[in-house]
PDB file of C-alpha atoms in Angstrom:
ATOM      1  CA  GLY N   1       2.107 -22.296   7.030  1.00  0.00           C
ATOM      2  CA  ASP N   2       3.153 -23.576   3.653  1.00  0.00           C
ATOM      3  CA  ASP N   3       5.059 -20.855   1.762  1.00  0.00           C
ATOM      4  CA  THR N   4       5.834 -22.766  -1.425  1.00  0.00           C
ATOM      5  CA  ALA N   5       4.998 -21.146  -4.726  1.00  0.00           C
ATOM      6  CA  THR N   6       2.205 -23.633  -5.243  1.00  0.00           C
ATOM      7  CA  ALA N   7       0.672 -22.826  -1.813  1.00  0.00           C
ATOM      8  CA  ILE N   8       0.872 -19.059  -2.409  1.00  0.00           C
ATOM      9  CA  ALA N   9      -0.777 -19.443  -5.810  1.00  0.00           C
ATOM     10  CA  ARG N  10      -3.512 -21.518  -4.209  1.00  0.00           C
ATOM     11  CA  ARG N  11      -4.144 -18.842  -1.629  1.00  0.00           C
ATOM     12  CA  TRP N  12      -4.246 -16.169  -4.327  1.00  0.00           C
ATOM     13  CA  LYS N  13      -6.883 -18.174  -6.203  1.00  0.00           C
ATOM     14  CA  GLN N  14      -8.940 -18.962  -3.070  1.00  0.00           C
ATOM     15  CA  GLY N  15      -9.237 -15.225  -2.342  1.00  0.00           C
ATOM     16  CA  GLY N  16     -11.823 -14.871  -5.053  1.00  0.00           C
ATOM     17  CA  ARG N  17     -12.575 -11.563  -6.916  1.00  0.00           C
ATOM     18  CA  ASP N  18     -12.304  -9.280  -3.856  1.00  0.00           C
ATOM     19  CA  PRO N  19      -9.970 -10.820  -1.292  1.00  0.00           C
ATOM     20  CA  ALA N  20      -9.595  -9.110   2.003  1.00  0.00           C
ATOM     21  CA  PRO N  21      -6.195  -7.389   2.127  1.00  0.00           C
ATOM     22  CA  VAL N  22      -4.933  -9.101   5.252  1.00  0.00           C
ATOM     23  CA  ALA N  23      -1.324  -9.353   6.430  1.00  0.00           C
ATOM     24  CA  CYS N  24      -0.140 -11.656   9.195  1.00  0.00           C
ATOM     25  CA  LEU N  25       2.253  -9.684  11.376  1.00  0.00           C
ATOM     26  CA  GLY N  26       3.119 -12.286  13.951  1.00  0.00           C
ATOM     27  CA  VAL N  27       1.801 -14.470  16.783  1.00  0.00           C
ATOM     28  CA  SER N  28       1.074 -13.525  20.374  1.00  0.00           C
ATOM     29  CA  SER N  29      -0.187 -15.494  23.368  1.00  0.00           C
ATOM     30  CA  ASP N  30      -3.710 -14.623  22.102  1.00  0.00           C
ATOM     31  CA  GLY N  31      -3.031 -16.083  18.633  1.00  0.00           C
ATOM     32  CA  VAL N  32      -2.272 -14.693  15.217  1.00  0.00           C
ATOM     33  CA  VAL N  33      -1.833 -10.854  14.964  1.00  0.00           C
ATOM     34  CA  ASP N  34      -2.997  -9.561  11.578  1.00  0.00           C
ATOM     35  CA  ILE N  35      -4.067  -6.403   9.991  1.00  0.00           C
ATOM     36  CA  ASP N  36      -6.835  -6.031   7.385  1.00  0.00           C
ATOM     37  CA  LEU N  37      -6.450  -2.815   5.446  1.00  0.00           C
ATOM     38  CA  THR N  38     -10.194  -2.481   4.965  1.00  0.00           C
ATOM     39  CA  ARG N  39     -11.306  -3.547   8.443  1.00  0.00           C
ATOM     40  CA  ASP N  40      -8.486  -1.782  10.359  1.00  0.00           C
ATOM     41  CA  GLY N  41      -7.655   0.952   7.843  1.00  0.00           C
ATOM     42  CA  PRO N  42      -7.684   2.353   5.294  1.00  0.00           C
ATOM     43  CA  HIS N  43      -4.483   4.028   6.563  1.00  0.00           C
ATOM     44  CA  GLY N  44      -2.054   3.538   9.347  1.00  0.00           C
ATOM     45  CA  LEU N  45       0.758   5.270  11.223  1.00  0.00           C
ATOM     46  CA  ILE N  46       3.659   3.407  12.821  1.00  0.00           C
ATOM     47  CA  ALA N  47       5.802   5.394  15.238  1.00  0.00           C
ATOM     48  CA  GLY N  48       8.871   4.362  17.147  1.00  0.00           C
ATOM     49  CA  THR N  49      12.400   5.216  18.035  1.00  0.00           C
ATOM     50  CA  THR N  50      15.501   4.213  16.031  1.00  0.00           C
ATOM     51  CA  GLY N  51      15.962   0.440  16.296  1.00  0.00           C
ATOM     52  CA  SER N  52      12.377  -0.233  17.505  1.00  0.00           C
ATOM     53  CA  GLY N  53      11.576  -2.491  14.506  1.00  0.00           C
ATOM     54  CA  LYS N  54       9.475  -0.181  12.249  1.00  0.00           C
ATOM     55  CA  SER N  55      11.288  -1.200   9.110  1.00  0.00           C
ATOM     56  CA  GLU N  56      11.048  -4.945   9.905  1.00  0.00           C
ATOM     57  CA  LEU N  57       7.333  -4.489  10.600  1.00  0.00           C
ATOM     58  CA  LEU N  58       6.822  -2.738   7.225  1.00  0.00           C
ATOM     59  CA  ARG N  59       8.700  -5.533   5.424  1.00  0.00           C
ATOM     60  CA  THR N  60       6.584  -8.111   7.182  1.00  0.00           C
ATOM     61  CA  LEU N  61       3.399  -6.297   6.171  1.00  0.00           C
ATOM     62  CA  VAL N  62       4.462  -6.106   2.499  1.00  0.00           C
ATOM     63  CA  VAL N  63       5.602  -9.672   2.189  1.00  0.00           C
ATOM     64  CA  SER N  64       2.590 -11.030   4.111  1.00  0.00           C
ATOM     65  CA  LEU N  65       0.173  -9.099   1.808  1.00  0.00           C
ATOM     66  CA  ALA N  66       1.999 -10.368  -1.272  1.00  0.00           C
ATOM     67  CA  ALA N  67       1.797 -13.949  -0.014  1.00  0.00           C
ATOM     68  CA  ARG N  68      -1.998 -13.681   0.515  1.00  0.00           C
ATOM     69  CA  SER N  69      -3.147 -11.561  -2.439  1.00  0.00           C
ATOM     70  CA  SER N  70      -2.097 -11.672  -6.114  1.00  0.00           C
ATOM     71  CA  PRO N  71      -0.795  -8.643  -7.888  1.00  0.00           C
ATOM     72  CA  ASP N  72      -4.229  -8.450  -9.578  1.00  0.00           C
ATOM     73  CA  HIS N  73      -5.630  -7.617  -6.171  1.00  0.00           C
ATOM     74  CA  VAL N  74      -2.874  -5.684  -4.394  1.00  0.00           C
ATOM     75  CA  THR N  75      -0.036  -3.519  -5.763  1.00  0.00           C
ATOM     76  CA  MET N  76       2.455  -1.445  -3.760  1.00  0.00           C
ATOM     77  CA  ILE N  77       4.572   1.645  -3.942  1.00  0.00           C
ATOM     78  CA  LEU N  78       7.398   1.455  -1.470  1.00  0.00           C
ATOM     79  CA  VAL N  79       9.007   4.675  -0.182  1.00  0.00           C
ATOM     80  CA  ASP N  80      12.191   4.452   1.830  1.00  0.00           C
ATOM     81  CA  TYR N  81      13.643   7.730   3.054  1.00  0.00           C
ATOM     82  CA  LYS N  82      16.322   6.054   5.235  1.00  0.00           C
ATOM     83  CA  GLY N  83      18.872   5.225   2.566  1.00  0.00           C
ATOM     84  CA  GLY N  84      16.940   2.787   0.466  1.00  0.00           C
ATOM     85  CA  SER N  85      17.703  -0.547   2.067  1.00  0.00           C
ATOM     86  CA  THR N  86      14.358  -1.193   3.845  1.00  0.00           C
ATOM     87  CA  PHE N  87      12.590  -2.555   0.732  1.00  0.00           C
ATOM     88  CA  ASP N  88      15.529  -3.915  -1.296  1.00  0.00           C
ATOM     89  CA  ALA N  89      14.171  -7.458  -1.351  1.00  0.00           C
ATOM     90  CA  CYS N  90      10.540  -6.340  -1.692  1.00  0.00           C
ATOM     91  CA  ALA N  91      11.356  -4.436  -4.899  1.00  0.00           C
ATOM     92  CA  ARG N  92      11.410  -7.737  -6.770  1.00  0.00           C
ATOM     93  CA  LEU N  93       7.887  -8.697  -5.812  1.00  0.00           C
ATOM     94  CA  ALA N  94       5.413  -8.749  -8.712  1.00  0.00           C
ATOM     95  CA  HIS N  95       3.160  -6.524  -6.550  1.00  0.00           C
ATOM     96  CA  THR N  96       5.695  -3.688  -6.418  1.00  0.00           C
ATOM     97  CA  VAL N  97       4.941  -0.943  -8.927  1.00  0.00           C
ATOM     98  CA  GLY N  98       7.492   1.575  -7.682  1.00  0.00           C
ATOM     99  CA  VAL N  99      10.290   2.087  -5.174  1.00  0.00           C
ATOM    100  CA  VAL N 100      11.215   5.608  -4.120  1.00  0.00           C
ATOM    101  CA  THR N 101      14.303   6.468  -2.085  1.00  0.00           C
ATOM    102  CA  ASP N 102      15.955   9.554  -0.641  1.00  0.00           C
ATOM    103  CA  LEU N 103      18.561   9.218  -3.422  1.00  0.00           C
ATOM    104  CA  ASP N 104      16.282  11.008  -5.906  1.00  0.00           C
ATOM    105  CA  ASP N 105      14.165  13.908  -4.558  1.00  0.00           C
ATOM    106  CA  GLY N 106      12.692  14.475  -8.016  1.00  0.00           C
ATOM    107  CA  LEU N 107      11.336  10.912  -7.941  1.00  0.00           C
ATOM    108  CA  ALA N 108       9.506  11.657  -4.698  1.00  0.00           C
ATOM    109  CA  ARG N 109       7.735  14.649  -6.201  1.00  0.00           C
ATOM    110  CA  ARG N 110       6.854  12.643  -9.356  1.00  0.00           C
ATOM    111  CA  MET N 111       5.407   9.959  -7.106  1.00  0.00           C
ATOM    112  CA  LEU N 112       3.135  12.502  -5.381  1.00  0.00           C
ATOM    113  CA  VAL N 113       1.865  13.811  -8.736  1.00  0.00           C
ATOM    114  CA  SER N 114       1.315  10.185  -9.928  1.00  0.00           C
ATOM    115  CA  LEU N 115      -0.667   9.370  -6.795  1.00  0.00           C
ATOM    116  CA  ASP N 116      -2.935  12.352  -7.397  1.00  0.00           C
ATOM    117  CA  ALA N 117      -3.461  11.171 -10.978  1.00  0.00           C
ATOM    118  CA  GLU N 118      -4.162   7.599  -9.817  1.00  0.00           C
ATOM    119  CA  VAL N 119      -6.850   8.796  -7.401  1.00  0.00           C
ATOM    120  CA  ARG N 120      -8.543  10.774 -10.225  1.00  0.00           C
ATOM    121  CA  ARG N 121      -8.249   7.773 -12.620  1.00  0.00           C
ATOM    122  CA  ARG N 122      -9.824   5.443 -10.042  1.00  0.00           C
ATOM    123  CA  GLU N 123     -12.612   7.923  -9.383  1.00  0.00           C
ATOM    124  CA  ARG N 124     -13.352   8.053 -13.125  1.00  0.00           C
ATOM    125  CA  LEU N 125     -13.405   4.260 -13.330  1.00  0.00           C
ATOM    126  CA  LEU N 126     -15.780   3.896 -10.348  1.00  0.00           C
ATOM    127  CA  ARG N 127     -18.094   6.642 -11.761  1.00  0.00           C
ATOM    128  CA  ALA N 128     -18.136   5.063 -15.195  1.00  0.00           C
ATOM    129  CA  ALA N 129     -19.111   1.705 -13.696  1.00  0.00           C
ATOM    130  CA  GLY N 130     -21.784   3.379 -11.431  1.00  0.00           C
ATOM    131  CA  CYS N 131     -19.981   2.206  -8.333  1.00  0.00           C
ATOM    132  CA  ASP N 132     -19.321   3.905  -5.045  1.00  0.00           C
ATOM    133  CA  ASP N 133     -16.214   1.939  -4.040  1.00  0.00           C
ATOM    134  CA  LEU N 134     -13.718  -0.734  -5.108  1.00  0.00           C
ATOM    135  CA  THR N 135     -15.733  -3.610  -3.682  1.00  0.00           C
ATOM    136  CA  ALA N 136     -18.787  -2.642  -5.755  1.00  0.00           C
ATOM    137  CA  TYR N 137     -16.584  -2.092  -8.800  1.00  0.00           C
ATOM    138  CA  ARG N 138     -15.061  -5.583  -8.428  1.00  0.00           C
ATOM    139  CA  ARG N 139     -18.569  -7.102  -8.189  1.00  0.00           C
ATOM    140  CA  ALA N 140     -19.872  -5.163 -11.193  1.00  0.00           C
ATOM    141  CA  THR N 141     -16.963  -5.601 -13.647  1.00  0.00           C
ATOM    142  CA  ALA N 142     -14.471  -8.218 -14.708  1.00  0.00           C
ATOM    143  CA  GLU N 143     -11.843  -5.520 -15.170  1.00  0.00           C
ATOM    144  CA  PRO N 144      -9.086  -5.928 -12.515  1.00  0.00           C
ATOM    145  CA  LEU N 145      -8.349  -2.967 -10.354  1.00  0.00           C
ATOM    146  CA  PRO N 146      -5.938  -3.817  -7.532  1.00  0.00           C
ATOM    147  CA  ARG N 147      -5.812  -2.087  -4.201  1.00  0.00           C
ATOM    148  CA  LEU N 148      -2.808   0.247  -4.039  1.00  0.00           C
ATOM    149  CA  LEU N 149      -0.741   0.225  -0.894  1.00  0.00           C
ATOM    150  CA  VAL N 150       1.688   3.095  -0.390  1.00  0.00           C
ATOM    151  CA  VAL N 151       4.244   2.323   2.334  1.00  0.00           C
ATOM    152  CA  VAL N 152       6.447   5.129   3.493  1.00  0.00           C
ATOM    153  CA  ASP N 153       9.368   4.360   5.808  1.00  0.00           C
ATOM    154  CA  GLU N 154      10.570   7.581   7.519  1.00  0.00           C
ATOM    155  CA  PHE N 155       7.719   9.901   6.552  1.00  0.00           C
ATOM    156  CA  ALA N 156       9.278  12.837   8.476  1.00  0.00           C
ATOM    157  CA  ASP N 157      12.271  12.852   6.084  1.00  0.00           C
ATOM    158  CA  LEU N 158      10.028  12.847   3.074  1.00  0.00           C
ATOM    159  CA  MET N 159       8.162  15.795   4.572  1.00  0.00           C
ATOM    160  CA  MET N 160      11.439  17.723   4.817  1.00  0.00           C
ATOM    161  CA  VAL N 161      11.962  17.284   1.059  1.00  0.00           C
ATOM    162  CA  ALA N 162       8.529  18.137  -0.206  1.00  0.00           C
ATOM    163  CA  ALA N 163       6.378  19.249   2.776  1.00  0.00           C
ATOM    164  CA  LYS N 164       3.683  21.233   0.928  1.00  0.00           C
ATOM    165  CA  ASP N 165       3.322  18.607  -1.810  1.00  0.00           C
ATOM    166  CA  VAL N 166       3.210  15.741   0.747  1.00  0.00           C
ATOM    167  CA  GLU N 167       0.674  17.429   3.006  1.00  0.00           C
ATOM    168  CA  SER N 168      -1.727  18.199   0.210  1.00  0.00           C
ATOM    169  CA  CYS N 169      -1.355  14.769  -1.300  1.00  0.00           C
ATOM    170  CA  ILE N 170      -1.937  13.006   2.027  1.00  0.00           C
ATOM    171  CA  ALA N 171      -4.989  15.192   2.719  1.00  0.00           C
ATOM    172  CA  ARG N 172      -6.559  14.191  -0.662  1.00  0.00           C
ATOM    173  CA  LEU N 173      -5.754  10.489  -0.067  1.00  0.00           C
ATOM    174  CA  ALA N 174      -7.287  10.648   3.406  1.00  0.00           C
ATOM    175  CA  GLN N 175     -10.493  12.069   1.910  1.00  0.00           C
ATOM    176  CA  LYS N 176     -10.829   9.924  -1.225  1.00  0.00           C
ATOM    177  CA  ALA N 177      -8.669   6.870  -0.918  1.00  0.00           C
ATOM    178  CA  ARG N 178     -10.920   4.425   0.921  1.00  0.00           C
ATOM    179  CA  ALA N 179     -13.491   4.232  -1.852  1.00  0.00           C
ATOM    180  CA  ALA N 180     -10.789   4.134  -4.505  1.00  0.00           C
ATOM    181  CA  GLY N 181      -8.956   1.190  -2.881  1.00  0.00           C
ATOM    182  CA  ILE N 182      -5.771   3.133  -1.945  1.00  0.00           C
ATOM    183  CA  HIS N 183      -4.133   2.599   1.475  1.00  0.00           C
ATOM    184  CA  VAL N 184      -1.209   4.518   3.005  1.00  0.00           C
ATOM    185  CA  ILE N 185       1.012   3.208   5.780  1.00  0.00           C
ATOM    186  CA  LEU N 186       3.366   5.826   7.258  1.00  0.00           C
ATOM    187  CA  ALA N 187       6.258   5.063   9.603  1.00  0.00           C
ATOM    188  CA  THR N 188       8.271   7.703  11.469  1.00  0.00           C
ATOM    189  CA  GLN N 189      10.398   8.214  14.534  1.00  0.00           C
ATOM    190  CA  ARG N 190       9.271  11.845  14.919  1.00  0.00           C
TER     191      ARG N 190
END
């Protein structure tokens, strides 16, 4: 496909007010392999041993979503607990609203608190607009509210730092995130 800036901008525009958050992950003998965060999600878990390609898959997911949906429709928090290099290039995407690494444990805890606050903020916006979910909100208002994708590379290491906080945050996200337009992709080798 055409990956020029003009082609990407055209795809962003063609997506309309509520584009499907679809990422092309590759091609198989059966055709294109993609993932739609609403159809296939809202959340996902990627597991594999060291060297199996988890980080490359995550980068592909992030870049493909960015190429298909504008930052008005999808934003991302990228969490890398393997030294920080997985998302180096993705940090410069306009869609990226935060990058968290294992170099700052305090930042990880602040991210969890911020995610909780974001869920509550989105719930208030949906309620004020009289909407049950993000799709209805986008139909009812002109106010942009992008989907939020949280991608965590090496989830098990993050758990070692803040297990209680992570567990409670993930549990709340699992219960409330779909309607609020928040998606979580976790990768781990354990």
